[in-house]
PDB file of C-alpha atoms in Angstrom:
ATOM      1  CA  VAL I   1      86.546  64.548 106.215  1.00 56.00           C
ATOM      2  CA  ASP I   2      84.877  61.323 105.957  1.00 65.00           C
ATOM      3  CA  ASN I   3      84.621  59.502 102.661  1.00 73.00           C
ATOM      4  CA  GLU I   4      80.972  60.934 101.793  1.00 76.00           C
ATOM      5  CA  ALA I   5      82.012  64.382 102.968  1.00 71.00           C
ATOM      6  CA  THR I   6      79.381  64.609 105.444  1.00 79.00           C
ATOM      7  CA  ARG I   7      81.415  65.374 108.460  1.00 79.00           C
ATOM      8  CA  VAL I   8      84.603  67.767 108.733  1.00 74.00           C
ATOM      9  CA  TYR I   9      86.826  67.967 111.651  1.00 77.00           C
ATOM     10  CA  VAL I  10      88.664  71.119 111.604  1.00 75.00           C
ATOM     11  CA  VAL I  11      91.952  71.145 113.172  1.00 78.00           C
ATOM     12  CA  VAL I  12      93.174  74.505 112.512  1.00 77.00           C
ATOM     13  CA  GLU I  13      91.026  77.380 111.187  1.00 74.00           C
ATOM     14  CA  PRO I  14      92.253  78.767 108.013  1.00 74.00           C
ATOM     15  CA  PHE I  15      93.923  82.299 108.141  1.00 73.00           C
ATOM     16  CA  LEU I  16      91.771  85.038 106.502  1.00 77.00           C
ATOM     17  CA  ASN I  17      93.513  87.902 105.033  1.00 79.00           C
ATOM     18  CA  LYS I  18      92.173  90.992 106.786  1.00 83.00           C
ATOM     19  CA  ASP I  19      92.869  94.802 106.453  1.00 89.00           C
ATOM     20  CA  VAL I  20      95.236  96.046 109.000  1.00 91.00           C
ATOM     21  CA  THR I  21      96.297  99.536 110.180  1.00 95.00           C
ATOM     22  CA  PRO I  22      99.879  99.762 109.814  1.00 96.00           C
ATOM     23  CA  LEU I  23     102.292 101.412 112.001  1.00 95.00           C
ATOM     24  CA  ASP I  24     103.858 104.596 111.126  1.00 95.00           C
ATOM     25  CA  ALA I  25     107.297 104.051 112.312  1.00 93.00           C
ATOM     26  CA  PRO I  26     108.793 107.573 111.668  1.00 92.00           C
ATOM     27  CA  ALA I  27     105.708 109.259 113.392  1.00 92.00           C
ATOM     28  CA  MET I  28     106.150 106.623 116.425  1.00 92.00           C
ATOM     29  CA  GLY I  29     109.658 107.929 116.466  1.00 92.00           C
ATOM     30  CA  GLU I  30     108.681 111.093 117.582  1.00 92.00           C
ATOM     31  CA  ALA I  31     107.608 109.642 121.093  1.00 90.00           C
ATOM     32  CA  PHE I  32     111.463 109.144 121.553  1.00 91.00           C
ATOM     33  CA  ALA I  33     112.323 112.616 120.649  1.00 92.00           C
ATOM     34  CA  PRO I  34     113.788 115.106 123.291  1.00 93.00           C
ATOM     35  CA  ASN I  35     110.379 116.788 123.686  1.00 92.00           C
ATOM     36  CA  GLY I  36     108.430 113.687 122.750  1.00 90.00           C
ATOM     37  CA  ALA I  37     105.706 111.719 124.527  1.00 88.00           C
ATOM     38  CA  PHE I  38     108.155 110.000 126.738  1.00 88.00           C
ATOM     39  CA  ALA I  39     110.034 113.116 127.703  1.00 90.00           C
ATOM     40  CA  ARG I  40     106.859 114.675 128.642  1.00 88.00           C
ATOM     41  CA  VAL I  41     105.714 111.528 130.634  1.00 86.00           C
ATOM     42  CA  LEU I  42     109.159 110.478 132.107  1.00 85.00           C
ATOM     43  CA  PRO I  43     111.317 113.338 133.866  1.00 83.00           C
ATOM     44  CA  GLN I  44     114.215 111.221 133.734  1.00 87.00           C
ATOM     45  CA  PHE I  45     113.878 110.131 130.051  1.00 88.00           C
ATOM     46  CA  GLU I  46     116.890 110.000 128.005  1.00 91.00           C
ATOM     47  CA  VAL I  47     117.046 110.069 124.211  1.00 92.00           C
ATOM     48  CA  ARG I  48     118.776 107.267 122.862  1.00 92.00           C
ATOM     49  CA  PRO I  49     119.032 106.735 119.105  1.00 92.00           C
ATOM     50  CA  GLN I  50     119.407 102.856 119.156  1.00 92.00           C
ATOM     51  CA  GLN I  51     116.124 102.755 121.062  1.00 92.00           C
ATOM     52  CA  ARG I  52     114.390 104.543 118.256  1.00 93.00           C
ATOM     53  CA  ARG I  53     115.905 102.370 115.552  1.00 93.00           C
ATOM     54  CA  MET I  54     114.976  99.278 117.778  1.00 93.00           C
ATOM     55  CA  MET I  55     111.356 100.544 117.794  1.00 94.00           C
ATOM     56  CA  GLU I  56     111.387 101.309 113.890  1.00 94.00           C
ATOM     57  CA  SER I  57     112.624  97.725 113.336  1.00 93.00           C
ATOM     58  CA  VAL I  58     109.865  96.330 115.627  1.00 94.00           C
ATOM     59  CA  ALA I  59     106.983  98.358 113.754  1.00 95.00           C
ATOM     60  CA  VAL I  60     108.448  97.232 110.345  1.00 95.00           C
ATOM     61  CA  ALA I  61     108.153  93.710 111.509  1.00 94.00           C
ATOM     62  CA  PHE I  62     104.459  94.204 112.307  1.00 94.00           C
ATOM     63  CA  ASN I  63     103.671  95.741 109.153  1.00 95.00           C
ATOM     64  CA  ARG I  64     105.323  92.887 107.202  1.00 93.00           C
ATOM     65  CA  ASN I  65     103.946  90.269 109.105  1.00 88.00           C
ATOM     66  CA  GLY I  66     107.222  89.435 110.215  1.00 88.00           C
ATOM     67  CA  ILE I  67     109.806  88.781 113.024  1.00 86.00           C
ATOM     68  CA  SER I  68     112.150  91.067 114.701  1.00 86.00           C
ATOM     69  CA  VAL I  69     114.988  89.735 116.554  1.00 84.00           C
ATOM     70  CA  VAL I  70     117.005  92.261 118.442  1.00 84.00           C
ATOM     71  CA  GLU I  71     119.924  91.986 120.764  1.00 84.00           C
ATOM     72  CA  ALA I  72     121.034  95.129 122.577  1.00 85.00           C
ATOM     73  CA  PRO I  73     123.054  95.703 126.127  1.00 85.00           C
ATOM     74  CA  THR I  74     121.526  96.989 129.284  1.00 82.00           C
ATOM     75  CA  GLY I  75     120.667 100.601 128.926  1.00 82.00           C
ATOM     76  CA  VAL I  76     119.402 100.887 125.257  1.00 84.00           C
ATOM     77  CA  GLY I  77     115.790 100.930 126.345  1.00 86.00           C
ATOM     78  CA  LYS I  78     114.517  97.776 124.636  1.00 86.00           C
ATOM     79  CA  THR I  79     111.535  97.581 126.863  1.00 84.00           C
ATOM     80  CA  PHE I  80     109.903 100.853 125.523  1.00 86.00           C
ATOM     81  CA  ALA I  81     111.092 100.209 121.863  1.00 91.00           C
ATOM     82  CA  TYR I  82     109.162  96.920 121.706  1.00 89.00           C
ATOM     83  CA  LEU I  83     106.239  97.697 123.843  1.00 88.00           C
ATOM     84  CA  LEU I  84     105.261 101.019 122.064  1.00 90.00           C
ATOM     85  CA  PRO I  85     104.870  99.315 118.665  1.00 93.00           C
ATOM     86  CA  ALA I  86     103.404  96.137 120.127  1.00 91.00           C
ATOM     87  CA  ALA I  87     100.755  98.038 122.108  1.00 89.00           C
ATOM     88  CA  LEU I  88      99.800 100.347 119.257  1.00 91.00           C
ATOM     89  CA  TRP I  89      99.587  97.196 116.753  1.00 92.00           C
ATOM     90  CA  ALA I  90      97.302  95.349 119.212  1.00 90.00           C
ATOM     91  CA  THR I  91      94.957  98.252 119.927  1.00 89.00           C
ATOM     92  CA  ARG I  92      94.714  99.436 116.406  1.00 91.00           C
ATOM     93  CA  ASN I  93      94.278  96.282 114.803  1.00 92.00           C
ATOM     94  CA  LYS I  94      92.411  94.501 117.500  1.00 89.00           C
ATOM     95  CA  GLU I  95      95.036  91.634 117.773  1.00 87.00           C
ATOM     96  CA  ARG I  96      96.915  89.915 120.485  1.00 84.00           C
ATOM     97  CA  VAL I  97     100.566  90.161 120.674  1.00 85.00           C
ATOM     98  CA  VAL I  98     102.994  87.787 122.131  1.00 79.00           C
ATOM     99  CA  ILE I  99     106.238  89.278 123.526  1.00 76.00           C
ATOM    100  CA  SER I 100     108.977  86.793 124.567  1.00 71.00           C
ATOM    101  CA  THR I 101     111.553  88.467 126.726  1.00 68.00           C
ATOM    102  CA  ARG I 102     113.542  87.921 129.780  1.00 65.00           C
ATOM    103  CA  THR I 103     112.690  91.356 131.327  1.00 60.00           C
ATOM    104  CA  ILE I 104     108.716  90.836 131.384  1.00 52.00           C
ATOM    105  CA  PRO I 105     108.947  90.581 135.094  1.00 49.00           C
ATOM    106  CA  ASN I 106     109.941  94.384 135.288  1.00 50.00           C
ATOM    107  CA  VAL I 107     106.961  95.202 133.051  1.00 47.00           C
ATOM    108  CA  ILE I 108     104.492  93.260 135.222  1.00 46.00           C
ATOM    109  CA  SER I 109     105.956  94.407 138.651  1.00 47.00           C
ATOM    110  CA  GLY I 110     106.873  97.685 139.796  1.00 50.00           C
ATOM    111  CA  GLY I 111     108.583  99.091 136.471  1.00 53.00           C
ATOM    112  CA  GLY I 112     105.339 100.547 135.241  1.00 60.00           C
ATOM    113  CA  TYR I 113     106.129 100.314 131.612  1.00 59.00           C
ATOM    114  CA  VAL I 114     102.680  99.317 130.531  1.00 59.00           C
ATOM    115  CA  GLU I 115     101.082 102.615 132.269  1.00 64.00           C
ATOM    116  CA  VAL I 116     103.845 104.894 130.686  1.00 64.00           C
ATOM    117  CA  ILE I 117     103.454 103.464 127.233  1.00 63.00           C
ATOM    118  CA  ALA I 118      99.632 103.936 127.557  1.00 64.00           C
ATOM    119  CA  ARG I 119     100.134 107.541 128.838  1.00 64.00           C
ATOM    120  CA  ALA I 120     102.637 108.174 125.918  1.00 65.00           C
ATOM    121  CA  ALA I 121     100.554 106.737 123.470  1.00 63.00           C
ATOM    122  CA  HIS I 122      97.181 108.244 124.409  1.00 61.00           C
ATOM    123  CA  PRO I 123      97.875 111.613 126.156  1.00 60.00           C
ATOM    124  CA  GLY I 124      95.007 112.846 128.370  1.00 60.00           C
ATOM    125  CA  ALA I 125      93.400 109.379 128.645  1.00 57.00           C
ATOM    126  CA  ARG I 126      92.486 108.052 132.051  1.00 57.00           C
ATOM    127  CA  PRO I 127      94.232 105.202 132.986  1.00 52.00           C
ATOM    128  CA  ALA I 128      91.783 101.985 133.466  1.00 53.00           C
ATOM    129  CA  ALA I 129      92.113 100.222 136.914  1.00 49.00           C
ATOM    130  CA  PRO I 130      94.517  97.257 136.456  1.00 50.00           C
ATOM    131  CA  ARG I 131      93.305  93.778 136.424  1.00 49.00           C
ATOM    132  CA  PRO I 132      95.902  91.395 137.148  1.00 48.00           C
ATOM    133  CA  THR I 133      95.864  88.029 135.466  1.00 49.00           C
ATOM    134  CA  THR I 134      96.404  84.730 137.153  1.00 47.00           C
ATOM    135  CA  ALA I 135     100.034  84.584 135.828  1.00 48.00           C
ATOM    136  CA  GLU I 136     100.685  88.184 137.333  1.00 45.00           C
ATOM    137  CA  ALA I 137      99.290  87.278 140.677  1.00 48.00           C
ATOM    138  CA  ARG I 138     101.699  83.964 140.558  1.00 49.00           C
ATOM    139  CA  PHE I 139     104.619  86.174 139.523  1.00 48.00           C
ATOM    140  CA  HIS I 140     104.114  88.436 142.234  1.00 47.00           C
ATOM    141  CA  ASP I 141     103.650  85.521 144.787  1.00 50.00           C
ATOM    142  CA  ASP I 142     106.755  83.883 143.548  1.00 49.00           C
ATOM    143  CA  LEU I 143     108.739  87.258 143.373  1.00 49.00           C
ATOM    144  CA  HIS I 144     107.919  87.847 147.213  1.00 52.00           C
ATOM    145  CA  GLN I 145     108.731  84.341 148.138  1.00 53.00           C
ATOM    146  CA  TRP I 146     112.147  84.572 146.151  1.00 52.00           C
ATOM    147  CA  LYS I 147     112.990  88.139 148.079  1.00 50.00           C
ATOM    148  CA  ALA I 148     112.156  86.702 151.283  1.00 54.00           C
ATOM    149  CA  LYS I 149     114.437  83.790 150.787  1.00 55.00           C
ATOM    150  CA  ALA I 150     117.242  86.112 149.194  1.00 53.00           C
ATOM    151  CA  GLY I 151     116.501  88.551 152.231  1.00 54.00           C
ATOM    152  CA  THR I 152     115.580  91.628 150.222  1.00 51.00           C
ATOM    153  CA  PRO I 153     112.564  93.669 150.692  1.00 52.00           C
TER     154      PRO I 153
END
């Protein structure tokens, strides 16, 4: 603001409180049940109680505008546990969600996790044609180059 208060240079817009649609963690947990959405979409789906607890922790963090830090060994099902609440939060509240994980290449590449989450969250919906971003295209190019150097298909 200048001395006469005729000019304002806004560095960061103020955060406005807005109504959000909270996540229902117990209801979302049903997707991880033996006859839940993931079991219907993935024939090889295994029930893992730790996965459901992690998903509930992530959902609570979204609802409280907090942070969820989770450490879990391979095989717990971390990807579905964080992607389901993230995808539902983003779509219900029209917000972007940032995920920081080492396993994101599996999500972007052949893992197909995003499609499975979408099918489990919205049964009967027709999937939209994927539109890769520049980062995804760059990742695929790097992955193919790395595989070629390593001699793997």
